[in-house]
Amino acid sequence: MTLADVRVLDLSHGIAGGYLARLLADAGADVIRVEPSSGAPLRHRSAVHLDDGESGALFRFLAAGTRSVIGALEENETEGLLAGASIVVADAALTPEEVAGLSARHPHVVVASIRPYGLEGPWADRTPNDFLLQADSGSILCRGHVSRVPFAAGGEIFEWTAASYAAPAALAALLRAQRCGVGDVVDVSIAEAASIAASTFTDLSVQMSGRDELPLRSIEAPSIERASDGWVGFNTNTRQQFQNFCLMMDRPDLMESEWGDLRVRTARLDEWNEIVAAWTNVHTVDDIVERASELRVPVARVNDGAGVLRESHLVARDFFPVQAEGFAAPRPPRLMDGERPPVPGAAPGLGEHTDLIEKRELDVAMGDSSGRPLEGVRVLDLTSWWAGPSSTQALAALGADVIHVESVTHPDGMRLTGMMFGTPDWWEWGHMFVAANNDKRGITLDLGSEPGRELLLRLVDSADMLVENFSPRVMEQFRLGWDTIHARNPRCIMMRMPAFGLDGPWRERVGFAQTMEQMSGMAWLTGHPEDQPRIMRGPCDPIAGMHGAFAALLALRRRETSGVGAFIESPMVEAAINCSAEMVVEWTANGIELERLGNRSRFAAPQGVYPAAGTEEWLALSVETDTEWAALAALLEVDAAMFPGVADRQSAHDEIDQMIQLWASQRSIADAVTSLEAAGVPAIECRNHGMLRFHPQFEARGFYEQVTHPAVGTHLMPGQPYRMRGIDRWVRNPTPTLGQHNAEVLAEIGLTDNEIAQLEAGGQIGNTPVF
């Protein structure tokens, strides 16, 4: 096990810290949970009643294979454990001052802190829940039709997302700490992670377009559609996929019509939905999935917690083994050299290992602690769209030399999603490509030709890692499989990030973030309960990317002792299912099917989004305690005793919503939020996803960095959603233009200027797409 020599102390109380600890435990780390005598709050989260001393299914999944002690920070026993720990996982259960003190007392430790707004900045002490963070980070106002109340993504998805971001950063910090003896504080902001994962860089799109109007929320078309026996989801990111979707419906007449323009489909959504429903409503999900897959249209059944367990592809891959706790749960989303981590042991009872943990001392190395953790690591990046590029972008930000490989005939598909087709260099204007590939070098090679293939292999000679996310057949057609890479450079790590994995009945199917949200259950939990399931719009890409980066760094750490590279398989769908595991384990452990709640919550009431007096001004509010309810009731001028507990308020939610809506509609959004905050009621304005660069906390933390790109100009764009020691800004170099570094990179492997010129003349390399 890669982290078998690493001890982790988990001081967190919530999902984000719990999932990060689970990722580390699955990699072999000795994870010790330090809990108060009442137990961490995560123990008590459940969809069913828990008896005294019983822990919920989600805790038992996240804490599987770990140990538990009763203790607290600065107590002798806990401090003794910290002296022998390599990583500490923390969240809002610790104050920023406590994290600073811990790091000062134990400077060798890597502290991975995941808080709503991070450890620094004017909002650092605020601890809103996932719902309010979504409102503040642009997530809610980018989702839904303008005729209805906007809605949050379900399943507290951004806590899982933030943990996914924390994992590779913490592991990179550990690699550096074990070289130099100096730890770090990886300061993760959930709000920043959410702003990246949900907004799809809309703020940058607004800047690049020069438009003044704010972007409106919208519904994808096509997206999730009703079949005769359930729901089925599509996405058509490319023109070819849309045309094939029309063929699927036996409507070739639509392929070159006005309906090919997404703006037309959005503006005339009712008409478009009638066209689609006329076909999907009379076909079964299985029939639709089969036909769409034959035409390579990304497609999936929209699953609930029970449905995902029945997916034939996941069954074939034995992805849901029975755990030591007696219920089925997803495996870790990676294989190394064809093997998965073992199924972990049971979750610990509260304090089960108090006074039983053996003390240990670390051998602390002495070395240079300057520089970024991955300096000296070279990565060949054959990825495209967002999931793969986000993974290699994280490695680049952490210091790796990442060389992004495209071809002039098949440039990265994300380049082709911009809205600047009237400009001479329109392929440089895809705002998501510009945002997701900074700090890389860019080259073009025709891997389908023998000269291009040989040039890539010459690059492999000096590479530490090769990453790709094609469908499996592509690398096989290039004759660039693991056997070839490993024979060429035995130290090189190869990571493949296919949508559905390298084997199983869906191995060759294409999939995007939307597909994963539909198949994994995320979409089932998103949307108004009286409406249909809706996609979350984005988080599955960075979730997959960060799980891939974490897996790659595990292989890098193993190579430090073995001297040999590894073959990593990191399927996109498996990362998504891990981050929606609660609905699976509540079903397999308790027979409870979690449902979408719109903007409501199982743990808070009232909770919702309410229109204020202004146009498209929306108030988000979440009441979790009786004290907060009493404060809200006073503002509403109602008797708080009418609905004394959360269960009472959930039963009367419709009635309370009407009171809040009347109150909010008579006030500007600024006045409403100010009044609620002054009274102690957790509330915030739903922030527009095109204006995130003006967030005061983001500005204070330097989250948005000014970047000058040679084609698109100077704009503000986000860095990474965490801070680390000695790194004032993440973006050192802008995203490369197509083939920008051809001469530079090819010269490094020995090509002369004349040879490079001949390659360009022959179309093997270039800086202009050829279609």
PDB file of C-alpha atoms in Angstrom, residues 15 301 323 605 686 730:
ATOM      1  CA  ILE A  15     -18.159  15.208   4.818  1.00  0.00           C
ATOM      2  CA  ARG A 301     -29.827   6.018 -17.632  1.00  0.00           C
ATOM      3  CA  GLN A 323     -18.161  -3.967   2.971  1.00  0.00           C
ATOM      4  CA  ALA A 605     -35.826  24.021   7.958  1.00  0.00           C
ATOM      5  CA  CYS A 686     -27.408  34.226  -4.713  1.00  0.00           C
ATOM      6  CA  TRP A 730      -0.749  29.911  -9.073  1.00  0.00           C
TER       7      TRP A 730
END
